[in-house]
Coordinates of C-alpha atoms in Angstrom, one line a residue:
M1016 CA 0.0 0.0 0.0
T1017 CA 1.4 3.4 -1.0
L1018 CA 1.8 6.4 1.3
R1019 CA -1.1 8.2 -0.4
E1020 CA -3.4 5.2 0.1
K1021 CA -2.4 5.0 3.8
I1022 CA -3.2 8.7 4.2
Q1023 CA -6.5 8.4 2.3
K1024 CA -7.7 5.4 4.4
G1025 CA -6.3 6.7 7.7
I1026 CA -4.2 3.6 8.4
F1027 CA -1.9 5.6 10.8
T1028 CA -4.8 6.3 13.2
E1029 CA -7.2 3.5 12.3
K1030 CA -9.3 2.6 15.3
K1031 CA -8.6 -1.0 16.3
I1032 CA -11.7 -3.1 17.4
I1033 CA -11.0 -6.5 18.9
E1034 CA -13.5 -9.0 17.5
P1035 CA -14.0 -11.8 20.0
E1036 CA -14.6 -15.4 19.0
G1037 CA -17.9 -17.2 19.6
K1038 CA -21.1 -15.9 21.3
Q1039 CA -21.1 -13.1 23.9
H1040 CA -23.5 -12.3 26.6
C1041 CA -24.4 -8.6 27.0
L1042 CA -24.3 -7.5 30.6
N1043 CA -26.4 -4.5 29.8
C1044 CA -29.5 -6.0 28.2
G1045 CA -28.9 -9.7 28.6
A1046 CA -28.9 -10.6 24.9
D1047 CA -26.6 -13.2 23.3
F1048 CA -24.7 -12.0 20.2
E1049 CA -21.7 -12.4 18.0
G1050 CA -19.2 -9.7 17.3
A1051 CA -17.8 -6.8 19.3
F1052 CA -21.0 -4.8 19.9
C1053 CA -24.5 -5.9 21.1
P1054 CA -26.9 -5.3 18.2
H1055 CA -29.7 -4.5 20.7
C1056 CA -28.2 -1.9 22.9
G1057 CA -24.8 -1.2 21.3
Q1058 CA -22.7 -2.0 24.4
Y1059 CA -19.1 -3.2 23.8
W1060 CA -18.6 -6.9 24.6
R1061 CA -15.7 -6.3 27.0
V1062 CA -16.8 -4.6 30.2
K1063 CA -14.1 -4.2 32.8
R1064 CA -14.4 -3.8 36.6
V1065 CA -14.8 -0.3 38.0
T1066 CA -11.5 1.2 38.9
A1067 CA -10.1 4.7 39.7
R1068 CA -8.9 4.9 36.1
S1069 CA -12.3 3.9 34.7
I1070 CA -14.0 6.5 36.8
L1071 CA -11.6 9.2 35.7
D1072 CA -12.0 8.2 32.0
H1073 CA -15.8 8.3 32.4
I1074 CA -15.7 11.8 33.9
V1075 CA -13.3 13.2 31.2
T1076 CA -15.5 11.6 28.5
N1077 CA -18.7 13.2 29.8
I1078 CA -17.1 16.6 30.3
T1079 CA -15.6 16.8 26.9
S1080 CA -18.6 15.1 25.1
V1081 CA -16.2 14.1 22.3
N1082 CA -14.9 10.8 23.9
A1083 CA -11.8 8.9 22.8
N1084 CA -12.2 10.0 19.2
M1085 CA -10.9 13.5 19.9
P1086 CA -7.1 12.6 19.6
R1087 CA -7.8 10.7 16.4
T1088 CA -9.8 13.6 15.0
I1089 CA -7.1 16.1 15.9
I1090 CA -4.4 14.0 14.3
D1091 CA -6.4 13.5 11.1
L1092 CA -7.1 17.2 10.9
L1093 CA -3.4 17.8 10.5
Y1094 CA -2.4 15.2 7.9
R1095 CA -5.6 14.0 6.2
P1096 CA -8.2 16.7 6.8
G1097 CA -10.0 16.5 3.5
Y1098 CA -10.4 12.7 3.7
L1099 CA -11.7 13.1 7.3
I1100 CA -14.4 15.6 6.2
A1101 CA -15.3 13.4 3.2
D1102 CA -15.7 10.4 5.5
Y1103 CA -17.9 12.4 7.9
L1104 CA -20.2 13.7 5.2
R1105 CA -20.4 10.2 3.8
G1106 CA -21.8 9.0 7.1
R1107 CA -18.7 7.5 8.8
R1108 CA -19.2 9.6 11.9
K1109 CA -18.7 7.2 14.9
N1110 CA -14.9 7.4 14.4
Y1111 CA -14.7 11.2 14.7
S1112 CA -15.7 13.9 17.1
N1113 CA -18.5 16.3 16.3
P1114 CA -16.8 19.5 15.1
F1115 CA -18.9 21.9 17.0
S1116 CA -18.3 20.0 20.3
L1117 CA -14.6 19.9 19.4
I1118 CA -14.5 23.7 18.9
F1119 CA -15.7 24.4 22.4
V1120 CA -13.2 21.8 23.9
L1121 CA -10.3 23.3 22.0
A1122 CA -11.3 26.8 23.0
A1123 CA -11.5 25.8 26.7
V1124 CA -8.1 24.2 26.5
F1125 CA -6.7 27.3 24.9
L1126 CA -8.1 29.5 27.8
I1127 CA -6.9 27.1 30.5
L1128 CA -3.4 27.0 29.1
D1129 CA -3.3 30.8 28.6
Q1130 CA -4.5 31.7 32.1
Y1131 CA -3.0 29.0 34.3
V1132 CA -0.1 27.2 32.5
M1133 CA 1.8 29.6 30.3
Q1134 CA 4.1 32.1 31.9
D1135 CA 3.4 34.8 29.3
S1136 CA -0.3 35.2 28.6
V1137 CA -1.2 35.1 24.9
R1138 CA -4.1 37.5 25.7
E1139 CA -1.7 40.0 27.1
A1140 CA 0.7 39.6 24.2
S1141 CA -2.1 40.1 21.8
I1142 CA -3.3 43.3 23.5
E1143 CA 0.2 44.7 23.7
Y1144 CA 0.8 43.9 20.0
S1145 CA -2.5 45.4 18.9
N1146 CA -1.8 48.6 20.9
V1147 CA 1.6 49.0 19.2
I1148 CA -0.1 48.6 15.8
G1149 CA -2.8 51.1 16.7
E1150 CA -0.2 53.6 17.8
D1151 CA 1.7 53.2 14.5
I1152 CA -1.5 53.7 12.5
N1153 CA -2.4 56.8 14.4
K1154 CA 1.0 58.3 13.9
S1155 CA 0.8 57.6 10.2
L1156 CA -2.6 59.2 9.9
G1157 CA -1.5 62.6 11.3
T1158 CA -2.0 64.8 14.2
E1159 CA -5.7 65.5 13.5
I1160 CA -6.5 61.8 14.0
Q1161 CA -4.3 61.3 17.1
Q1162 CA -7.0 62.7 19.3
Y1163 CA -8.7 59.3 19.0
D1164 CA -7.1 56.8 21.4
S1165 CA -6.8 53.5 19.5
N1166 CA -5.8 51.7 22.7
Q1167 CA -9.0 52.7 24.5
Y1168 CA -11.1 49.8 23.4
T1169 CA -8.5 47.2 22.2
P1170 CA -8.3 45.4 25.6
E1171 CA -12.1 45.3 26.0
L1172 CA -12.5 43.9 22.5
L1173 CA -9.8 41.2 22.8
N1174 CA -10.9 40.2 26.3
L1175 CA -14.4 39.8 24.9
I1176 CA -13.2 37.6 22.1
Y1177 CA -10.9 35.5 24.4
D1178 CA -13.5 35.1 27.1
H1179 CA -16.0 33.7 24.5
L1180 CA -13.5 32.1 22.1
G1181 CA -15.7 29.1 21.4
M1182 CA -18.7 31.2 20.6
F1183 CA -16.7 33.6 18.4
S1184 CA -15.3 30.6 16.5
I1185 CA -18.9 29.4 15.9
L1186 CA -20.1 32.8 14.8
I1187 CA -17.3 33.1 12.2
I1188 CA -18.5 29.8 10.6
P1189 CA -21.5 31.3 8.7
M1190 CA -19.2 34.0 7.2
L1191 CA -17.0 31.3 5.6
T1192 CA -19.8 28.8 4.8
L1193 CA -21.5 30.7 2.0
P1194 CA -18.4 31.5 0.0
F1195 CA -17.2 27.9 0.4
W1196 CA -20.6 26.6 -0.8
L1197 CA -20.7 28.9 -3.8
A1198 CA -17.2 28.1 -4.9
Y1199 CA -17.0 24.3 -4.3
R1200 CA -20.6 22.8 -4.1
K1201 CA -20.5 21.0 -7.5
K1202 CA -16.8 20.2 -7.8
G1203 CA -14.8 17.0 -8.0
Q1204 CA -16.4 14.0 -6.6
Y1205 CA -19.5 16.1 -5.6
R1206 CA -20.3 17.1 -9.2
D1207 CA -23.2 14.7 -9.6
N1208 CA -24.3 15.0 -5.9
P1209 CA -23.5 18.6 -4.8
I1210 CA -22.9 19.3 -1.2
N1211 CA -25.6 21.5 0.4
I1212 CA -25.2 24.5 2.6
Y1213 CA -25.5 22.5 5.8
E1214 CA -22.7 20.1 4.8
S1215 CA -20.6 23.1 3.9
T1216 CA -21.2 24.3 7.5
I1217 CA -19.7 21.0 8.8
V1218 CA -16.7 21.5 6.5
I1219 CA -16.0 25.0 7.8
A1220 CA -16.5 23.8 11.4
F1221 CA -13.8 21.2 10.9
I1222 CA -11.6 23.9 9.3
S1223 CA -12.2 26.1 12.4
C1224 CA -11.1 23.1 14.6
Q1225 CA -8.0 22.8 12.5
N1226 CA -7.2 26.5 13.0
L1227 CA -7.6 26.2 16.8
V1228 CA -5.3 23.2 16.9
V1229 CA -2.6 25.3 15.1
N1230 CA -3.2 28.1 17.6
L1231 CA -2.7 25.7 20.5
L1232 CA 0.5 24.3 19.0
S1233 CA 1.9 27.9 18.5
M1234 CA 1.0 29.0 22.1
P1235 CA 4.4 28.1 23.7
F1236 CA 6.2 30.4 21.2
I1237 CA 4.0 33.5 21.6
T1238 CA 5.4 36.6 23.5
S1239 CA 4.8 40.3 23.0
D1240 CA 8.1 40.4 21.0
S1241 CA 7.4 37.4 18.8
M1242 CA 3.7 37.9 18.2
A1243 CA 4.1 39.3 14.7
L1244 CA 6.5 36.4 13.6
V1245 CA 4.3 33.7 15.2
S1246 CA 1.2 35.1 13.6
A1247 CA 2.8 35.2 10.2
I1248 CA 4.0 31.6 10.6
G1249 CA 0.5 30.6 11.7
Y1250 CA -0.9 32.0 8.4
V1251 CA 1.8 30.1 6.5
V1252 CA 0.6 26.9 8.2
V1253 CA -3.2 27.5 8.2
I1254 CA -3.6 28.5 4.5
P1255 CA -1.8 25.4 3.1
L1256 CA -3.8 23.2 5.5
F1257 CA -7.0 24.7 4.1
L1258 CA -5.8 24.1 0.5
V1259 CA -4.8 20.5 1.3
S1260 CA -8.2 20.0 2.9
V1261 CA -10.0 21.1 -0.2
W1262 CA -7.7 19.1 -2.5
Q1263 CA -8.2 15.9 -0.5
M1264 CA -11.9 16.3 -0.1
F1265 CA -13.0 17.1 -3.6
Q1266 CA -10.2 15.4 -5.6
M1267 CA -10.9 17.6 -8.6
K1268 CA -8.8 18.5 -11.6
A1269 CA -6.0 21.0 -11.1
I1270 CA -7.5 23.7 -13.3
D1271 CA -10.9 23.3 -11.6
Y1272 CA -9.2 23.5 -8.2
I1273 CA -7.3 26.7 -9.1
V1274 CA -10.4 28.4 -10.6
S1275 CA -12.7 27.4 -7.7
T1276 CA -10.2 28.6 -5.1
I1277 CA -9.9 32.0 -6.8
F1278 CA -13.7 32.3 -6.8
F1279 CA -13.7 31.3 -3.1
C1280 CA -11.2 34.1 -2.3
L1281 CA -13.3 36.6 -4.2
Y1282 CA -16.5 35.5 -2.5
L1283 CA -14.8 35.6 0.9
L1284 CA -13.3 39.0 0.3
F1285 CA -16.8 40.4 -0.5
T1286 CA -18.3 38.6 2.5
I1287 CA -15.6 40.0 4.9
L1288 CA -16.2 43.5 3.5
I1289 CA -19.9 43.3 4.3
T1290 CA -19.7 41.4 7.6
G1291 CA -16.7 43.4 8.7
T1292 CA -18.6 46.7 8.3
A1293 CA -21.6 45.3 10.2
M1294 CA -19.3 44.0 13.0
S1295 CA -17.5 47.4 13.2
I1296 CA -20.8 49.1 13.6
G1297 CA -22.0 46.6 16.2
F1298 CA -18.8 46.9 18.3
G1299 CA -18.9 50.7 18.0
V1300 CA -22.4 50.7 19.4
Y1301 CA -21.4 48.3 22.1
F1302 CA -18.4 50.4 23.2
M1303 CA -20.5 53.6 23.1
L1304 CA -22.9 51.9 25.6
I1305 CA -19.9 51.0 27.8
A1306 CA -18.6 54.5 27.6
D1307 CA -22.0 55.9 28.6
K1308 CA -22.1 53.7 31.7

């Protein structure tokens, strides 16, 4: 089997299921069955005694709501993201975490690491870096504009985003979904059976998970001095990952891939222009209300 076939089939992270020999007796519903799972209630054939580790595993599983498939999903998002998404849309969902649940888990991990583990807070580095950029912009605009303090609302805005990182990640998904659907809905292996807008939402949700994973991996290298460099490297990683995801998922011809991606960028630029203006107005009103209080 070639490397490409291994990546496409996910051999590196294939979930191993031990198939027992003979008939099994389900301790949950009492049915006799053959195979690894009870066909009546779905319980796994092997049930171990309750131990401290089993209790801890159960607690972690219920808190995260993404169970043991989370590590596999994260690994697949980094080396076979398009095949993962195609599998999920095809109905092979038991092997992967739900992308929306995974977004909130990754956002929670990001906040915990930022506030309690890392010595230099990513939030503080972001605020400091944004303040420096704002001051440079004000200086370049001239003395008449300098009366506006660009640093006045930057901490509030960034704190609002970091405190609700999972929700903001969810809210960004619709902004990317429509351009993606318009550009790729009838391409490659989906030409005869186009993906719908809801399936496009799932695709973008997985892409958002992918971006959060990259952000988590870059956290140890972020300081106020290295913020610009790490952000640039992040884009260098995120953009190729997105392009790989689309290439693996649709498996279209090169010319169709290039043209569709150009149209996606144009649709996305237009969408960002519209939604960015609306968000600027919304944040402006929000901060005006704060200032009045």
